[in-house]
Coordinates of C-alpha atoms and ligand atoms in Angstrom, one line a residue:
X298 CA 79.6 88.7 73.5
X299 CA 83.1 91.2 73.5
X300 CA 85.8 89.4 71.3
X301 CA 88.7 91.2 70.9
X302 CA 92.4 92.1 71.3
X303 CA 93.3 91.5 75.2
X304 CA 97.4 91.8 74.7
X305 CA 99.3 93.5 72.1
X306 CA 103.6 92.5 71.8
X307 CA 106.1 93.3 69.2
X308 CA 109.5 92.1 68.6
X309 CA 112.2 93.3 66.0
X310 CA 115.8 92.5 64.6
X311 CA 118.5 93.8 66.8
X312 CA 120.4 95.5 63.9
X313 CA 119.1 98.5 61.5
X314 CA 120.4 100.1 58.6
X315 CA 120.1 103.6 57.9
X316 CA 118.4 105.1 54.9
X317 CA 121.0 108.1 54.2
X318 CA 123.7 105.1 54.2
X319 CA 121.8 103.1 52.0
X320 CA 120.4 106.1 49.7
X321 CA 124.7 107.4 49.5
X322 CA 125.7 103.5 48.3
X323 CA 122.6 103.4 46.1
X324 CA 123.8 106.8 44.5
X325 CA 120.3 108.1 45.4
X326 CA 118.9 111.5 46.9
X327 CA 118.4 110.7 50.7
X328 CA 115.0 112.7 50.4
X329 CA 113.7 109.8 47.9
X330 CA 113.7 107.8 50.9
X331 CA 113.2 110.1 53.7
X332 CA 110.6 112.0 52.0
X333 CA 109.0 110.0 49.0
X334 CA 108.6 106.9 51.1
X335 CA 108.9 108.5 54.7
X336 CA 111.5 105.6 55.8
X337 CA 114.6 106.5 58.1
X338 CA 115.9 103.4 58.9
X339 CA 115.2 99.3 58.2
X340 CA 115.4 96.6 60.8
X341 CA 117.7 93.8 59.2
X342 CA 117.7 90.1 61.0
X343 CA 121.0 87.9 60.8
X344 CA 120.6 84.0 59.9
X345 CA 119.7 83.3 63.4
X346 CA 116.6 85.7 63.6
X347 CA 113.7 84.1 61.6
X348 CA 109.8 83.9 61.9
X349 CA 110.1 81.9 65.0
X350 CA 112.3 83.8 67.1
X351 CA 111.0 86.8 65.9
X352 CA 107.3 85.4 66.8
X353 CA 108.3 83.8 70.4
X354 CA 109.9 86.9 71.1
X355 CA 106.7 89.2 70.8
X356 CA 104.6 87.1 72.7
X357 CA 107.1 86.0 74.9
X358 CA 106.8 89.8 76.2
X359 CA 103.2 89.7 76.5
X360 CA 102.1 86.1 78.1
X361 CA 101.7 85.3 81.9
X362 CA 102.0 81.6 82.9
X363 CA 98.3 81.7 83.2
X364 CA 98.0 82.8 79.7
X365 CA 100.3 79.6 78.5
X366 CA 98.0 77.6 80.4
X367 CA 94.6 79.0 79.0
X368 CA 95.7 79.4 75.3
X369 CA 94.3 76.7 72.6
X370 CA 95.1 77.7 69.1
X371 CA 98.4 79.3 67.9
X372 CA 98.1 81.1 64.2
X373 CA 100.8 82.0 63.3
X374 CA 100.2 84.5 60.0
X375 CA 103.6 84.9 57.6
X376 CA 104.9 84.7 54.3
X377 CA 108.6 84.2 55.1
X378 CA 107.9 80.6 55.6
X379 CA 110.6 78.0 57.0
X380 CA 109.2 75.0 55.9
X381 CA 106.8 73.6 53.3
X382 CA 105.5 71.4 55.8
X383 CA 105.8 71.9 59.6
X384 CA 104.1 75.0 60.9
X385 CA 106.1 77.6 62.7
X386 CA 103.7 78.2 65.1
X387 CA 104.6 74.4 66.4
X388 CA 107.7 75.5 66.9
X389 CA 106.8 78.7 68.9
X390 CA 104.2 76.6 71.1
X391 CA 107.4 75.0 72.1
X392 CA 109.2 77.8 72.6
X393 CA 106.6 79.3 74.3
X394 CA 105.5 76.4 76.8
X395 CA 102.1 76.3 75.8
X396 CA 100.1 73.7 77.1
X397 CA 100.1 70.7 75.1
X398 CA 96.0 70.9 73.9
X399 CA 96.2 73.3 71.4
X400 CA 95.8 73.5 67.7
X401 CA 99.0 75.4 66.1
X402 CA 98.8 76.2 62.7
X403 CA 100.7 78.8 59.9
X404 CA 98.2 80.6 57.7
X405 CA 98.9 82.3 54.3
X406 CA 98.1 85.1 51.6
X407 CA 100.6 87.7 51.5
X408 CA 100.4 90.7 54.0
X409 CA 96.6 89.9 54.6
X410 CA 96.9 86.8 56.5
X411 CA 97.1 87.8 60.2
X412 CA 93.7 89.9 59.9
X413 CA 92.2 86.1 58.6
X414 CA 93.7 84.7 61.4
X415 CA 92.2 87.4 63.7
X416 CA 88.9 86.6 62.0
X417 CA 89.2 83.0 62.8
X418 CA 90.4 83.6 66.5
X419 CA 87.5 86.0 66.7
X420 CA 85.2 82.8 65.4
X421 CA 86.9 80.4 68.1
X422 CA 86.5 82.5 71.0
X423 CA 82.9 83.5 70.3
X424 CA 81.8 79.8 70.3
X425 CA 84.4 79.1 73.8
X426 CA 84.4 82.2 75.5
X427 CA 87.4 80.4 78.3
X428 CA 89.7 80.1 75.2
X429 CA 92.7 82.2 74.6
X430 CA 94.1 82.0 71.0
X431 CA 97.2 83.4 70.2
X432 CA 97.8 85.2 67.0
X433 CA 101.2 86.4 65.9
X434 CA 102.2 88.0 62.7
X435 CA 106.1 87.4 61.8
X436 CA 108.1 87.5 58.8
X437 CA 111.4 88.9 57.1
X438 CA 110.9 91.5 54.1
X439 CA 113.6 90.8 51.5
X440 CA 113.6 92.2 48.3
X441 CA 117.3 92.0 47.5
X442 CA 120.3 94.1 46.7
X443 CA 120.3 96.8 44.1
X444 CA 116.2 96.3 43.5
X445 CA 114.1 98.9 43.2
X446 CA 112.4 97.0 46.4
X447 CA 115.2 97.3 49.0
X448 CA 114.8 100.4 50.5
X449 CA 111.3 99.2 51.7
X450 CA 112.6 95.7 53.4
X451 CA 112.6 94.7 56.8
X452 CA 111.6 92.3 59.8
X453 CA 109.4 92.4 62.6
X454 CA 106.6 90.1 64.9
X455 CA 103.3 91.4 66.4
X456 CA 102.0 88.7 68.8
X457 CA 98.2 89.8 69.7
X458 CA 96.0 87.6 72.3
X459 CA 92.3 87.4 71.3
X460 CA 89.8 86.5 74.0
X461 CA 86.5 87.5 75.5
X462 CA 86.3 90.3 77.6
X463 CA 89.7 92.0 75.9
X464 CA 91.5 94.7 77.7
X465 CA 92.7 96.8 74.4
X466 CA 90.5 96.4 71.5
X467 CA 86.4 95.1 71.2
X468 CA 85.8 93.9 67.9
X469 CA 83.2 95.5 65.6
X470 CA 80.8 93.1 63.2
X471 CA 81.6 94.8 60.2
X472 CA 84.5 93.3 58.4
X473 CA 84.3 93.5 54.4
X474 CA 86.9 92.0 52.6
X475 CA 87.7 91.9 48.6
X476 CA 89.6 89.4 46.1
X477 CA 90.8 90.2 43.0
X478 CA 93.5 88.3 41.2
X479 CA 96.6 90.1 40.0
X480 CA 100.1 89.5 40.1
X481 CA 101.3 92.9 41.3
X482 CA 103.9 91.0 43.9
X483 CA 104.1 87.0 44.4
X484 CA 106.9 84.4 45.4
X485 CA 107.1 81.1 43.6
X486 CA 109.1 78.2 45.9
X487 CA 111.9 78.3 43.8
X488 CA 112.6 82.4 44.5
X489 CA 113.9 83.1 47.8
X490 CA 113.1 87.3 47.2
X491 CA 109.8 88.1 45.4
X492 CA 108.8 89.1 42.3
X493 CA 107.3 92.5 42.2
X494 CA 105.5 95.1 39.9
X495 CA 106.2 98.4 42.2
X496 CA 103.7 100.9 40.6
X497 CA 101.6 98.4 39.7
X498 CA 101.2 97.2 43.7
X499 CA 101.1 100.2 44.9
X500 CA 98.0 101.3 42.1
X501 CA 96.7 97.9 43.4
X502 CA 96.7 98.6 47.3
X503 CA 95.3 102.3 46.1
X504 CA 92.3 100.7 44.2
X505 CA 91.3 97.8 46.5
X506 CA 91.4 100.5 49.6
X507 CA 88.9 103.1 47.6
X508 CA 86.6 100.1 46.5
X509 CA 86.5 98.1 49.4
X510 CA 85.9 101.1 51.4
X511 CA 83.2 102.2 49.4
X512 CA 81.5 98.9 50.4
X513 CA 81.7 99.0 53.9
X514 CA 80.5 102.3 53.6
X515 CA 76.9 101.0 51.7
X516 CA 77.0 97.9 53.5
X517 CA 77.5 99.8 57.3
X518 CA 76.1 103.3 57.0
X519 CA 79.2 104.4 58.5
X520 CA 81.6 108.1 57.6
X521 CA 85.0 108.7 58.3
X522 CA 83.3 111.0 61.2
X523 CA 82.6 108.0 62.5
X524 CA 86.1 107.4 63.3
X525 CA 88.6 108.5 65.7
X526 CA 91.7 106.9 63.8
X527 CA 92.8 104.7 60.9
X528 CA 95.5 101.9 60.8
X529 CA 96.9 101.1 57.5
X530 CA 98.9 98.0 55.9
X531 CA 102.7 100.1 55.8
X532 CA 104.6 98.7 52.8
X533 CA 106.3 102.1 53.5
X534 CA 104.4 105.1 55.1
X535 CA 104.1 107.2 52.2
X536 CA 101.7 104.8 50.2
X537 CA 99.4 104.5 53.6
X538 CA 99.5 108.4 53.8
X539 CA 98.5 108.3 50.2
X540 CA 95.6 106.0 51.0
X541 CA 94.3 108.5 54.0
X542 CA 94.4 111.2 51.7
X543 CA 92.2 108.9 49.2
X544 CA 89.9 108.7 52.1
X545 CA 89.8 111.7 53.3
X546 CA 87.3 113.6 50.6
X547 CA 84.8 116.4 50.8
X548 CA 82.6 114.8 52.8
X549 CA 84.8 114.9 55.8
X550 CA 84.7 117.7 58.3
X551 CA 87.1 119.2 59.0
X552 CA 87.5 118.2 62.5
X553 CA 87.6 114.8 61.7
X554 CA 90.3 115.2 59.0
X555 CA 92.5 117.3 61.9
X556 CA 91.7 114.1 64.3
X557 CA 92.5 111.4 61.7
X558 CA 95.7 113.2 60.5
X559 CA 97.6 113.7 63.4
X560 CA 96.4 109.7 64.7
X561 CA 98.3 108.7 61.5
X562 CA 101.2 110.8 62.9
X563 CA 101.5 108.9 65.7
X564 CA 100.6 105.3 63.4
X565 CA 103.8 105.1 61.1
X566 CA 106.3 106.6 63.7
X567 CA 107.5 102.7 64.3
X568 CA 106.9 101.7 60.7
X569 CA 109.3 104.5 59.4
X570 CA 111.7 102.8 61.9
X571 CA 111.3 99.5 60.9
X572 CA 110.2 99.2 57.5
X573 CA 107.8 96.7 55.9
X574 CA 107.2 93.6 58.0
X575 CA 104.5 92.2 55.8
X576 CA 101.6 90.6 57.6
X577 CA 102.6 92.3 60.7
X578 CA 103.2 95.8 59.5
X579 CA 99.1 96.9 59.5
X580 CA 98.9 95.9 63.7
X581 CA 102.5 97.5 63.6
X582 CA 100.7 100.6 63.1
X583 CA 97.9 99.8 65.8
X584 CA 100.6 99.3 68.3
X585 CA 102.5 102.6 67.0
X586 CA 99.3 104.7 67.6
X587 CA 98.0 103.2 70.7
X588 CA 101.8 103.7 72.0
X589 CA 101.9 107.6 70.9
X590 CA 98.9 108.7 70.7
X591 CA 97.6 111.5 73.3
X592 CA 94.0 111.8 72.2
X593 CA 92.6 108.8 71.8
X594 CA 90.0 107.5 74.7
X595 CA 88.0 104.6 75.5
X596 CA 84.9 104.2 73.0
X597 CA 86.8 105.4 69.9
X598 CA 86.2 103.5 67.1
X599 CA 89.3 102.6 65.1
X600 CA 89.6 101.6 61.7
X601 CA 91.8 99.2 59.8
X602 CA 92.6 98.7 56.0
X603 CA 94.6 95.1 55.7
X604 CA 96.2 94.6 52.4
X605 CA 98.2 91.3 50.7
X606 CA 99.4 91.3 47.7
X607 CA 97.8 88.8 45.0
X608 CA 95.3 90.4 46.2
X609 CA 93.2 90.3 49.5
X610 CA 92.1 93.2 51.0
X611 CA 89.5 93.8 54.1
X612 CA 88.6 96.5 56.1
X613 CA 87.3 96.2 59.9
X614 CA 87.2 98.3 63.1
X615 CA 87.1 97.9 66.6
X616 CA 86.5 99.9 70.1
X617 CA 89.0 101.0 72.3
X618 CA 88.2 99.9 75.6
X619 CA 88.2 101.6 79.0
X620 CA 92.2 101.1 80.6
X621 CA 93.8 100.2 77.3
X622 CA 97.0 102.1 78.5
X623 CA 97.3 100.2 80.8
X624 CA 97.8 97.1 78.8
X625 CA 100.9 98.9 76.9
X626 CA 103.5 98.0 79.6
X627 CA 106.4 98.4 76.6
X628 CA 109.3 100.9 75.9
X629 CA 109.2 99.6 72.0
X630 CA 110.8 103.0 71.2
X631 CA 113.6 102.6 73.3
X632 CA 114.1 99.4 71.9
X633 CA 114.1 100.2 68.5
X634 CA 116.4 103.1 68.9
X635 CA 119.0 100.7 70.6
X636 CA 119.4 98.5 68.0
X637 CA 122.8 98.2 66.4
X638 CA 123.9 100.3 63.5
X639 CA 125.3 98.2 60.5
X640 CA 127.0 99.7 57.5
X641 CA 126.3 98.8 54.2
X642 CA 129.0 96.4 53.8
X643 CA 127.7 94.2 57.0
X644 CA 124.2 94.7 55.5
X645 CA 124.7 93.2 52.7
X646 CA 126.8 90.1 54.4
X647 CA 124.5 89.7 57.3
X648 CA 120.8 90.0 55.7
X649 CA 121.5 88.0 52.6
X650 CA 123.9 85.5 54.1
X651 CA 122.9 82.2 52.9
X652 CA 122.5 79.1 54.8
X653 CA 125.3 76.3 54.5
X654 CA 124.5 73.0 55.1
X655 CA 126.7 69.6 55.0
X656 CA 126.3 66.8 53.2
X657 CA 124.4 65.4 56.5
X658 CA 122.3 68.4 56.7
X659 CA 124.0 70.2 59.8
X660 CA 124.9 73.8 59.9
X661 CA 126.3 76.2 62.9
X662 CA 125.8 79.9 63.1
X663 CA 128.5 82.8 63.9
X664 CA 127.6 84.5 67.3
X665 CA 124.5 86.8 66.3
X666 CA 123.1 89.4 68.1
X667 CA 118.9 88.3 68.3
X668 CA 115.9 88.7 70.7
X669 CA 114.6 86.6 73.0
X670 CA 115.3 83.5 71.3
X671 CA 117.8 82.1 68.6
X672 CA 118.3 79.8 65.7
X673 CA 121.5 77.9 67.1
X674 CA 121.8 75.3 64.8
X675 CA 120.5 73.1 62.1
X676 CA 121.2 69.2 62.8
X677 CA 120.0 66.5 60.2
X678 CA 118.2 69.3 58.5
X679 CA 116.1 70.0 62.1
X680 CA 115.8 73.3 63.2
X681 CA 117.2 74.1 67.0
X682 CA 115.9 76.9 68.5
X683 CA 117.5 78.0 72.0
X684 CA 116.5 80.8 74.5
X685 CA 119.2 83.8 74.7
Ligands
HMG144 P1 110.7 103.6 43.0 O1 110.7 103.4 41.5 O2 112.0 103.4 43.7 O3 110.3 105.0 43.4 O4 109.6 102.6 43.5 P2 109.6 106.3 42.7 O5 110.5 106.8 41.7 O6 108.2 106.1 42.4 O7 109.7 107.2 44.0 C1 109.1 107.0 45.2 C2 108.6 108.3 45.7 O8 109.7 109.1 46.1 C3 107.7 109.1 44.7 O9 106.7 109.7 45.5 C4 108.7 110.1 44.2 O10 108.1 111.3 43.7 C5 109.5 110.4 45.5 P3 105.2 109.7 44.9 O11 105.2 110.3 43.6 O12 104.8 108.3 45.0 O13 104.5 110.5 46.0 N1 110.9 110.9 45.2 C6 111.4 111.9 45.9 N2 111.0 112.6 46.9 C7 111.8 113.6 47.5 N3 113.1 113.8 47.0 C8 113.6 113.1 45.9 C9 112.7 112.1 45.4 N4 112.9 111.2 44.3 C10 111.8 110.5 44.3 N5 114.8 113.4 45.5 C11 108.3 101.4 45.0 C12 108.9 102.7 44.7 C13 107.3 101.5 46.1 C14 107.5 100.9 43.8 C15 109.4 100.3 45.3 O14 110.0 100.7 46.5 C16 108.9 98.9 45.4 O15 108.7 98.2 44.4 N6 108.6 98.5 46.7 C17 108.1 97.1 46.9 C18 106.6 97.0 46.6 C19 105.7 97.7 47.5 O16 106.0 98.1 48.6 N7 104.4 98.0 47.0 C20 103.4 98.6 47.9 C21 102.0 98.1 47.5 S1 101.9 96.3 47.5 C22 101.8 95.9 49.2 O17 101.6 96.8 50.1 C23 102.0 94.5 49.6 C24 103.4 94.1 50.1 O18 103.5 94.6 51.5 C25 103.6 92.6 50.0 C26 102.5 91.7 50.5 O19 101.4 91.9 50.5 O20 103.0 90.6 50.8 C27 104.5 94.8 49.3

């Protein structure tokens, strides 16, 4: 049976910094970050933007009523959690009217998660070909001011529906996936921004790309030849252009290297908009090429190198199928390029502002700018979401 991605949505912050701003406050050349990490601008998310509304929003765009009425499982995939205990994706069932049969559940391990989650849609499905399972990928990258981090923040939900018979991408058999266990960027409960050895990560991501694709390679006979693009994990687009250049040795042709290099192009044009959003930032990248891309036709086989921190790493690929433009009913660039410049001073206020909370547990929010849907308030220490 055909398991794969049917529907493909994204949602971001309304407001984005820009990196010359930031670089001329940070008392750093501009080309460090337009050029060494290939970023122009971050998306920043008030208070009243979080996981959930950032989630609901992308699928929001994407679901029909028959959709809410077919779907049974909601993953939601983050590491920006809101709660130790209630899983976000009960709140975005809600938000979403879902119908009520349905298992909801919030999956973790770093920027990796969402391609487990699409594993374990891809498991559901295949056993009840009817089913619908909704897989979103959502979170807010905050490193914090003055850190070597900061320039590579940002927020951002893909929301992907995985079914049989899917409209946009078929699912190959041929995931591999690696473990290894290093601290190269983690987040103990008692940190609200992460701890994080940069060079070390980035040697990290570098390492577990080269070996795990060595594997996949052994275990499914398969070149980059084979291939008409690859999709990357974006921390920041330089490091995934430094991981297609590891990939791209002798043994390509050179046809194949002209093909793969300008997909990748057309991959990180939304990422160097956006910035890192974590477990959503590798299907980011799908979404970017699939919306840009000229040359790519039905039957092309696509990779895609999934990378969390701690460390998990996997590599996969799917089929494009026949119509998949047509499933791409989205201006995202407009959208991203009408979001609302911030200076640094309202940066810094409005991404780090920290929640205040009575001595009954209520808190109200100033008048934010957000997607689809809001945090409006907190009451007893219960989150309230409303629709904008
Ligand atoms: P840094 O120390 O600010 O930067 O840290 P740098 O000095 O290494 O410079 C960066 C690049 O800019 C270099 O390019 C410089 O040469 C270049 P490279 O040598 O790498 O090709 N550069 C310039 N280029 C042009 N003009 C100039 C100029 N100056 C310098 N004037 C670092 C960079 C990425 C380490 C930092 O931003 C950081 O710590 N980021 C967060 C961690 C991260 O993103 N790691 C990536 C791998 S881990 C991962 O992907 C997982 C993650 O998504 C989390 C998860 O899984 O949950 C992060």
């Amino acid at each position: 049976m055909i398991v794969g991605i049917d529907k493909i949505g994204f949602a971001t912050a309304k407001y984005k910094l820009d990196m010359t701003d930031l670089a001329t406050a940070r008392a750093t050349d501009p080309n460090k970050y337009s050029i060494g990490l290939m970023l122009d601008t971050l998306s920043i998310a008030p208070i009243t933007e979080d996981i959930v509304t950032l989630g609901a929003a992308a699928a929001e765009k994407i679901l029909t009523s028959e959709d809410k009425a077919n779907i049974d499982m909601v993953i939601l995939a983050t590491e920006s959690g809101i709660d130790q205990s209630k899983a976000a994706a009960v709140f975005v069932h809600a938000l979403l009217g879902i119908q009520p049969f349905a298992r909801s559940i919030e999956i973790k391990e770093a920027c990796y998660s969402a391609t487990a989650a699409l594993n374990y849609a891809k498991l559901h499905v295949t056993v009840h070909p009817q089913s619908k399972v909704l897989v979103i990928a959502s979170d807010i990258a905050k490193y914090g001011l003055h850190t070597s981090g900061e320039p590579t923040q940002g927020a951002g939900a893909i929301a992907m529906l995985v079914t049989s018979q899917p409209r946009i991408l078929a699912f190959n058999d041929d995931n591999i996936a690696q473990t290894r266990d290093v601290m190269d960027f983690w987040r103990p409960n008692y940190s609200t921004t992460p701890f994080v050895q940069g060079m070390f990560s980035t040697k990290q991501y570098l390492d577990s790309l080269k070996t795990t694709w060595q594997e996949y390679q052994k275990r499914q006979g398969l070149s980059l030849d084979d291939f008409s693009a690859f999709c990357f994990h974006v921390p920041y687009p330089k490091l995934a252009n430094k991981g297609l250049n590891k990939l791209l040795d002798k043994s390509v042709s050179d046809k194949a290297k002209e093909r793969l290099v300008q997909n990748f192009e057309d991959s990180i044009i939304y990422s160097r908009k956006i910035g890192n959003i974590y477990t959503g930032s590798l299907y980011l990248c799908f979404l970017s090429l699939l919306e840009n891309t000229q040359s790519l036709k039905a039957g092309n086989r696509i990779g895609f190198f999934s990378y969390g921190s701690g460390a998990v790493s996997e590599i996969f690929s799917g089929n494009l199928v026949a119509g998949f433009n047509g499933m791409l009913k989205y201006d995202h660039l407009t959208e991203i390029d009408d979001r609302i410049l911030l200076s640094v001073d309202d940066y810094e206020k409005l991404f780090f502002e920290e929640l205040q909370l009575d001595a009954d547990g209520n808190a109200n929010f100033a008048d934010y700018q957000t997607h689809t849907f809001a945090l409006d308030s907190i009451i007893e220490h219960q989150r309230r979401y409303r629709k904008n």
